[in-house]
Amino acid sequence: MLTRFTTSCVTLAAYMLGSEAVALVDRHASGCGKQHSSGYNSNLEEHRLVSKDVLRNYTIYVPTSYNNDPQKQWPLIIDYHGNGGNGSQQHDNSRYDKYTDDYLLVYPNGYEEHWQGPSYAVPGIDDLQFTTDLLAHLRTEYCIDDERIYASGKSNGGGFVDTLACSDNGNEFAAFSMAAAALYTDLSVDGCPYKRAILESHGAADNTIPYSPTKSGSGGALPQVADWVRWWAQRNGCDPTQAEVVEKPGYNHTSYSCQGANDVEHYKIFDLDHCWPSSSGDNYDYENPRCDDYSLDFTPVVLEFYSRWTLSSAPGAKDWRMWKGD
Ligand SMILES: *[C@@H]1O[C@H](CO)[C@@H](O)[C@H](O)[C@H]1NC(C)=O
Ligand SMILES: *[C@@H]1O[C@H](CO)[C@@H](O)[C@H](O)[C@H]1NC(C)=O
Ligand SMILES: *[C@@H]1O[C@H](CO)[C@@H](O)[C@H](O)[C@H]1NC(C)=O
């Protein structure tokens, strides 16, 4: 006889660091009720886990009012840094906590500062499994709203968000967003089996991951960004020629409504190089003078995008839940 579980009843095995025990953890409840220091915590010794025998770590922002109601479930953003960077740098780049105090914000550190996908990443490092292990670990420590888990990233980290969107491991995420994504793992429309809520921004003057590459990047072949956006529209069930394009000063905004309103969104920023777009210029990337295009403030755009998606309403959620047997 088949036993059916709803998503909320699924239990996950989690290996607890520093203990021999394997704990069975309820997806929802276990981290609820624990107190945590609020604000940005960058002490890596306090935020470690083992994934596939490798010691990994992350930094975290805990909302100011986190301890007021220990049973409140918080939405979560996992934000992946660029190649050669680190979580603290990405925190200074996207600065979600400057715009909202309503999310747990987690900044994992890549192994040797890379994420899997490009040829320069360390062979054998499985960041998809790390992401799944990180979520299991976070659920034991924090009170997380499983309906509202989101992935964010820049460059190599943005490309990894796309890799995640194209994998089973991405099924725990309601929406995916990225800036200047290095899309090394996504080179054809049929290379990815999922429908997802996808948001990307890309500078037309990007010299690292060009908008219209004419040769391979440092990590391998890259797609034309405009093609890749159309692939997502097609994957989500849209006619890829039916984009809605809105011209704004300094950028074009392209969107498709396929599985829901504006489930594929793209910003092409005309004079921007390889940067997380900011209109105030006070984020990490804008220390680089090549980033002096102030036409779009991307972080509030991402937060608005996330606010429209939950795991249940996400494009394709029904398909992969059926496939998983939920
Ligand atoms: C993270 O990167 C920033 C910027 O490059 C650097 O100043 C900082 O020391 C790095 N932090 C760690 C923990 O490596
Ligand atoms: C954090 O992880 C990075 C990447 O694996 C590693 O280089 C660094 O030593 C770790 N730091 C701590 C304190 O665990
Ligand atoms: C912006 O969109 C308009 C309308 O589709 C198009 O004519 C124009 O070429 C686009 N600009 C760029 C730089 O892609």
XYZ file of N, CA, C and O in Angstrom, residues 108-236:
516
model
N 25.690 31.759 1.917
C 26.659 30.659 1.992
C 27.983 31.045 1.333
O 28.022 31.906 0.440
N 29.052 30.411 1.791
C 30.368 30.612 1.168
C 30.673 29.457 0.228
O 30.545 28.288 0.598
N 31.080 29.789 -0.981
C 31.447 28.767 -1.952
C 32.749 28.087 -1.555
O 33.580 28.671 -0.859
N 32.912 26.837 -2.001
C 34.160 26.127 -1.743
C 35.252 26.737 -2.626
O 35.108 26.783 -3.852
N 36.304 27.237 -1.973
C 37.359 27.999 -2.662
C 36.763 29.130 -3.510
O 37.249 29.439 -4.610
N 35.691 29.707 -2.983
C 35.064 30.912 -3.559
C 34.405 30.690 -4.918
O 34.185 31.635 -5.680
N 34.094 29.407 -5.246
C 33.354 29.136 -6.482
C 32.066 28.379 -6.164
O 31.938 27.769 -5.112
N 31.180 28.368 -7.163
C 29.988 27.503 -7.153
C 30.065 26.562 -8.334
O 30.583 26.926 -9.397
N 29.512 25.380 -8.184
C 29.591 24.357 -9.237
C 28.953 24.846 -10.530
O 28.023 25.655 -10.511
N 29.450 24.338 -11.639
C 28.904 24.697 -12.955
C 30.009 25.033 -13.925
O 30.252 24.279 -14.870
N 30.729 26.154 -13.708
C 31.815 26.500 -14.620
C 33.003 25.548 -14.475
O 33.145 24.870 -13.455
N 33.887 25.532 -15.493
C 35.039 24.624 -15.471
C 36.027 24.989 -14.366
O 36.806 24.159 -13.931
N 35.994 26.253 -13.887
C 36.943 26.636 -12.824
C 36.504 26.184 -11.427
O 37.246 26.305 -10.463
N 35.280 25.683 -11.275
C 34.826 25.213 -9.962
C 35.600 23.955 -9.562
O 36.121 23.240 -10.429
N 35.687 23.697 -8.250
C 36.475 22.560 -7.774
C 35.724 21.262 -8.093
O 34.572 21.090 -7.680
N 36.366 20.340 -8.855
C 35.677 19.094 -9.224
C 35.209 18.339 -7.982
O 35.919 18.292 -6.979
N 34.023 17.778 -8.058
C 33.508 16.958 -6.962
C 32.731 17.733 -5.920
O 32.028 17.135 -5.099
N 32.850 19.054 -5.910
C 32.069 19.832 -4.947
C 30.630 19.902 -5.438
O 30.359 20.361 -6.556
N 29.719 19.415 -4.592
C 28.308 19.294 -4.980
C 27.515 20.382 -4.260
O 27.045 20.198 -3.139
N 27.370 21.526 -4.908
C 26.672 22.650 -4.269
C 25.155 22.476 -4.284
O 24.455 23.136 -3.505
N 24.644 21.616 -5.166
C 23.208 21.310 -5.104
C 22.911 20.549 -3.817
O 21.988 20.895 -3.078
N 23.713 19.524 -3.539
C 23.527 18.785 -2.283
C 23.803 19.690 -1.090
O 23.092 19.625 -0.077
N 24.826 20.539 -1.195
C 25.112 21.494 -0.113
C 23.885 22.355 0.167
O 23.522 22.605 1.320
N 23.209 22.819 -0.891
C 22.022 23.663 -0.707
C 20.930 22.900 0.037
O 20.302 23.428 0.969
N 20.711 21.648 -0.348
C 19.709 20.818 0.339
C 20.110 20.585 1.792
O 19.287 20.699 2.704
N 21.404 20.310 2.021
C 21.895 20.103 3.394
C 21.814 21.395 4.204
O 21.494 21.367 5.398
N 22.107 22.525 3.559
C 22.030 23.820 4.233
C 20.591 24.098 4.678
O 20.348 24.509 5.817
N 19.629 23.830 3.803
C 18.223 24.044 4.172
C 17.827 23.144 5.342
O 17.160 23.591 6.277
N 18.249 21.877 5.296
C 17.930 20.960 6.394
C 18.541 21.475 7.700
O 17.884 21.479 8.753
N 19.779 21.948 7.622
C 20.456 22.496 8.801
C 19.747 23.753 9.306
O 19.503 23.906 10.506
N 19.396 24.654 8.382
C 18.743 25.907 8.786
C 17.400 25.623 9.459
O 17.014 26.297 10.414
N 16.706 24.592 8.985
C 15.411 24.251 9.587
C 15.564 23.759 11.024
O 14.623 23.867 11.807
N 16.742 23.219 11.371
C 16.944 22.784 12.753
C 17.269 23.952 13.666
O 17.154 23.849 14.879
N 17.702 25.080 13.088
C 18.150 26.219 13.893
C 17.171 27.387 13.888
O 17.108 28.155 14.837
N 16.440 27.557 12.792
C 15.595 28.750 12.608
C 14.173 28.326 12.274
O 13.919 27.200 11.846
N 13.255 29.266 12.459
C 11.841 28.993 12.193
C 11.527 29.523 10.795
O 11.419 30.737 10.586
N 11.430 28.605 9.840
C 11.377 28.970 8.422
C 10.017 28.646 7.821
O 9.447 27.587 8.083
N 9.513 29.578 7.030
C 8.270 29.374 6.288
C 8.609 28.589 5.014
O 9.154 29.145 4.056
N 8.274 27.307 4.995
C 8.640 26.452 3.850
C 7.992 26.887 2.544
O 8.448 26.512 1.463
N 6.928 27.657 2.625
C 6.268 28.148 1.413
C 7.048 29.286 0.771
O 6.813 29.633 -0.382
N 7.946 29.915 1.542
C 8.571 31.143 1.046
C 10.088 31.085 1.203
O 10.699 31.802 1.995
N 10.707 30.189 0.436
C 12.168 30.074 0.397
C 12.598 30.483 -1.009
O 12.035 30.001 -2.000
N 13.563 31.403 -1.104
C 13.942 32.003 -2.386
C 15.450 31.910 -2.592
O 16.219 31.959 -1.625
N 15.851 31.823 -3.866
C 17.276 31.797 -4.202
C 17.651 33.064 -4.952
O 16.911 33.525 -5.828
N 18.822 33.609 -4.598
C 19.328 34.849 -5.182
C 20.818 34.672 -5.430
O 21.486 33.904 -4.731
N 21.357 35.390 -6.435
C 22.795 35.283 -6.623
C 23.301 36.228 -7.680
O 22.536 36.759 -8.489
N 24.621 36.435 -7.652
C 25.265 37.280 -8.665
C 26.354 36.496 -9.394
O 27.106 35.744 -8.757
N 26.424 36.685 -10.706
C 27.503 36.142 -11.528
C 27.592 34.612 -11.397
O 26.612 33.941 -11.678
N 28.701 34.050 -10.945
C 28.806 32.610 -10.732
C 27.701 32.143 -9.765
O 27.081 31.084 -9.982
N 27.402 32.961 -8.748
C 26.313 32.639 -7.817
C 24.955 32.709 -8.502
O 24.053 31.917 -8.212
N 24.799 33.647 -9.443
C 23.557 33.749 -10.212
C 23.401 32.577 -11.160
O 22.308 32.027 -11.331
N 24.517 32.184 -11.788
C 24.489 31.001 -12.646
C 24.127 29.772 -11.837
O 23.378 28.901 -12.298
N 24.643 29.699 -10.599
C 24.305 28.550 -9.759
C 22.810 28.558 -9.405
O 22.178 27.489 -9.329
N 22.229 29.739 -9.201
C 20.781 29.821 -8.942
C 20.017 29.219 -10.126
O 19.015 28.517 -9.951
N 20.508 29.454 -11.345
C 19.876 28.857 -12.530
C 20.082 27.334 -12.538
O 19.161 26.575 -12.851
N 21.295 26.887 -12.169
C 21.562 25.448 -12.048
C 20.577 24.816 -11.051
O 20.015 23.742 -11.291
N 20.374 25.526 -9.947
C 19.450 25.064 -8.901
C 18.020 24.996 -9.457
O 17.292 24.021 -9.224
N 17.627 26.035 -10.199
C 16.276 26.067 -10.783
C 16.065 24.877 -11.716
O 14.946 24.385 -11.867
N 17.147 24.402 -12.333
C 17.055 23.295 -13.289
C 17.279 21.939 -12.631
O 17.479 20.941 -13.329
N 17.267 21.886 -11.306
C 17.525 20.616 -10.613
C 16.383 20.280 -9.653
O 15.621 21.153 -9.246
N 16.309 19.015 -9.259
C 15.339 18.594 -8.238
C 15.541 19.374 -6.942
O 14.579 19.668 -6.233
N 16.809 19.674 -6.613
C 17.108 20.390 -5.366
C 16.390 21.744 -5.321
O 16.154 22.294 -4.262
N 16.056 22.279 -6.510
C 15.366 23.566 -6.568
C 13.899 23.490 -6.178
O 13.247 24.528 -6.019
N 13.379 22.271 -6.003
C 11.942 22.131 -5.717
C 11.532 22.694 -4.360
O 10.337 22.803 -4.089
N 12.486 23.038 -3.515
C 12.138 23.648 -2.225
C 12.027 25.163 -2.325
O 11.680 25.825 -1.345
N 12.339 25.732 -3.514
C 12.368 27.189 -3.673
C 11.143 27.676 -4.457
O 10.769 27.077 -5.464
N 10.585 28.805 -3.999
C 9.393 29.349 -4.660
C 9.755 30.219 -5.857
O 8.964 30.337 -6.791
N 10.931 30.862 -5.837
C 11.327 31.745 -6.951
C 12.839 31.915 -6.957
O 13.509 31.702 -5.934
N 13.355 32.324 -8.129
C 14.799 32.379 -8.376
C 15.126 33.738 -9.002
O 14.483 34.133 -9.984
N 16.137 34.426 -8.459
C 16.510 35.709 -9.067
C 18.026 35.816 -9.137
O 18.740 35.232 -8.315
N 18.514 36.564 -10.117
C 19.959 36.667 -10.296
C 20.331 37.922 -11.057
O 19.545 38.434 -11.853
N 21.538 38.397 -10.756
C 22.090 39.546 -11.464
C 23.355 39.104 -12.179
O 24.173 38.359 -11.619
N 23.529 39.550 -13.428
C 24.736 39.270 -14.209
C 25.096 37.785 -14.163
O 26.249 37.398 -13.968
N 24.081 36.942 -14.360
C 24.262 35.507 -14.161
C 25.241 34.905 -15.170
O 25.177 35.189 -16.365
N 26.132 34.062 -14.659
C 27.099 33.321 -15.482
C 26.467 31.967 -15.779
O 26.603 31.020 -15.008
N 25.791 31.869 -16.934
C 24.844 30.773 -17.187
C 25.514 29.570 -17.857
O 25.016 29.041 -18.862
N 26.613 29.117 -17.266
C 27.418 28.059 -17.889
C 26.694 26.725 -18.013
O 27.065 25.909 -18.856
N 25.692 26.483 -17.175
C 25.079 25.143 -17.192
C 23.770 25.107 -17.977
O 23.076 24.103 -17.963
N 23.431 26.204 -18.657
C 22.104 26.284 -19.291
C 22.257 26.754 -20.732
O 22.152 27.939 -21.027
N 22.514 25.808 -21.634
C 22.910 26.163 -22.994
C 21.894 25.798 -24.069
O 22.146 25.996 -25.253
N 20.740 25.277 -23.650
C 19.703 25.005 -24.666
C 18.339 24.947 -23.990
O 18.246 24.676 -22.786
N 17.294 25.191 -24.781
C 15.951 25.268 -24.194
C 15.559 23.953 -23.540
O 14.889 23.940 -22.501
N 16.010 22.830 -24.107
C 15.583 21.546 -23.526
C 16.576 21.004 -22.504
O 16.477 19.854 -22.084
N 17.512 21.862 -22.070
C 18.482 21.432 -21.064
C 17.949 21.525 -19.649
O 18.691 21.275 -18.694
N 16.691 21.894 -19.490
C 16.171 22.142 -18.139
C 14.711 21.705 -18.080
O 13.886 22.184 -18.866
N 14.374 20.797 -17.188
C 13.046 20.175 -17.222
C 11.957 20.883 -16.407
O 10.853 20.362 -16.310
N 12.248 22.037 -15.810
C 11.289 22.619 -14.875
C 10.674 23.920 -15.359
O 11.280 24.670 -16.114
N 9.477 24.179 -14.850
C 8.873 25.508 -14.923
C 9.236 26.212 -13.616
O 9.112 25.617 -12.545
N 9.678 27.459 -13.691
C 10.066 28.194 -12.470
C 9.718 29.667 -12.604
O 9.644 30.192 -13.725
N 9.614 30.345 -11.458
C 9.540 31.811 -11.446
C 10.973 32.335 -11.499
O 11.777 32.048 -10.599
N 11.308 33.071 -12.579
C 12.699 33.463 -12.868
C 12.786 34.967 -13.103
O 12.007 35.520 -13.892
N 13.727 35.610 -12.438
C 13.991 37.042 -12.629
C 15.495 37.231 -12.818
O 16.281 36.737 -12.002
N 15.879 37.915 -13.896
C 17.316 38.183 -14.085
C 17.530 39.616 -14.540
O 16.717 40.171 -15.291
N 18.640 40.232 -14.093
C 19.070 41.524 -14.642
C 20.446 41.331 -15.249
O 21.247 40.515 -14.751
N 20.718 42.035 -16.333
C 22.019 41.884 -16.976
C 22.416 43.189 -17.640
O 21.603 43.800 -18.344
N 23.648 43.628 -17.432
C 24.147 44.822 -18.092
C 24.463 44.526 -19.550
O 25.124 43.532 -19.857
N 24.005 45.400 -20.452
C 24.348 45.228 -21.863
C 25.828 45.520 -22.082
O 26.397 45.163 -23.106
N 26.473 46.196 -21.110
C 27.900 46.497 -21.206
C 28.734 45.579 -20.302
O 29.846 45.922 -19.901
N 28.186 44.385 -19.993
C 28.902 43.443 -19.124
C 30.120 42.895 -19.870
O 29.975 42.251 -20.916
N 31.303 43.147 -19.323
C 32.541 42.678 -19.939
C 32.987 41.315 -19.432
O 33.929 40.735 -19.976
N 32.355 40.809 -18.370
C 32.769 39.525 -17.795
C 31.887 38.404 -18.331
O 32.377 37.374 -18.806
N 30.580 38.604 -18.237
C 29.603 37.662 -18.802
C 28.782 38.475 -19.798
O 27.731 39.030 -19.460
N 29.292 38.592 -21.046
C 28.653 39.503 -22.010
C 27.193 39.160 -22.274
O 26.803 37.991 -22.233
N 26.436 40.204 -22.562
C 25.019 40.023 -22.889
C 24.877 39.165 -24.146
O 24.006 38.309 -24.216
N 25.755 39.412 -25.113
C 25.730 38.633 -26.364
C 27.127 38.081 -26.611
O 27.891 38.618 -27.411
N 27.476 36.997 -25.899
C 28.860 36.522 -25.995
C 29.222 36.065 -27.410
O 28.389 35.499 -28.114
N 30.464 36.342 -27.798
C 30.965 35.905 -29.101
C 32.000 34.795 -28.919
O 32.484 34.228 -29.894
N 32.375 34.527 -27.653
C 33.304 33.428 -27.371
C 33.023 32.914 -25.965
O 32.223 33.509 -25.239
N 33.700 31.817 -25.603
C 33.491 31.234 -24.283
C 33.941 32.173 -23.189
O 34.843 32.998 -23.385
N 33.331 32.040 -22.002
C 33.788 32.763 -20.819
C 34.862 31.966 -20.105
O 35.277 30.895 -20.574
N 35.316 32.450 -18.944
C 36.419 31.786 -18.231
C 36.006 30.412 -17.707
O 36.860 29.602 -17.365
N 34.696 30.117 -17.670
C 34.248 28.823 -17.157
C 33.613 27.935 -18.201
O 33.020 26.916 -17.862
N 33.704 28.335 -19.488
C 33.116 27.519 -20.543
C 32.193 28.321 -21.438
O 32.188 29.555 -21.402
N 31.408 27.594 -22.250
C 30.488 28.257 -23.179
C 29.365 28.951 -22.423
O 28.958 28.517 -21.336
N 28.888 30.043 -22.996
C 27.806 30.835 -22.396
C 26.692 31.042 -23.428
O 26.970 31.189 -24.624
N 25.433 31.106 -22.971
C 24.347 31.395 -23.921
C 24.222 32.903 -24.175
O 24.755 33.713 -23.403
N 23.516 33.262 -25.253
C 23.061 34.638 -25.428
C 22.018 34.886 -24.338
O 21.080 34.089 -24.191
N 22.150 35.967 -23.602
C 21.214 36.201 -22.500
C 19.777 36.297 -23.023
O 18.847 35.723 -22.437
N 19.582 36.984 -24.161
C 18.220 37.143 -24.697
C 17.614 35.781 -25.065
O 16.411 35.547 -24.869
N 18.443 34.862 -25.577
C 17.943 33.509 -25.890
C 17.511 32.801 -24.614
O 16.452 32.181 -24.554
N 18.380 32.900 -23.612
C 18.121 32.217 -22.336
C 16.799 32.695 -21.714
O 16.026 31.880 -21.183
N 16.512 33.979 -21.809
C 15.240 34.500 -21.281
C 14.069 33.862 -22.044
O 13.085 33.414 -21.446
N 14.197 33.795 -23.377
C 13.136 33.176 -24.183
C 12.969 31.689 -23.843
O 11.858 31.175 -23.853
N 14.086 31.006 -23.545
C 13.983 29.590 -23.160
C 13.116 29.436 -21.923
O 12.288 28.534 -21.838
N 13.319 30.324 -20.942
C 12.508 30.219 -19.724
C 11.034 30.462 -20.026
O 10.157 29.795 -19.471
N 10.761 31.423 -20.926
C 9.365 31.671 -21.308
C 8.768 30.401 -21.920
O 7.656 29.975 -21.568
N 9.552 29.769 -22.797
C 9.087 28.546 -23.463
C 8.906 27.405 -22.459
O 7.907 26.692 -22.493
N 9.865 27.252 -21.552
C 9.755 26.198 -20.536
C 8.495 26.387 -19.699
O 7.838 25.421 -19.308
N 8.161 27.642 -19.418
C 6.998 27.914 -18.578
C 5.696 27.861 -19.367
O 4.629 28.055 -18.804
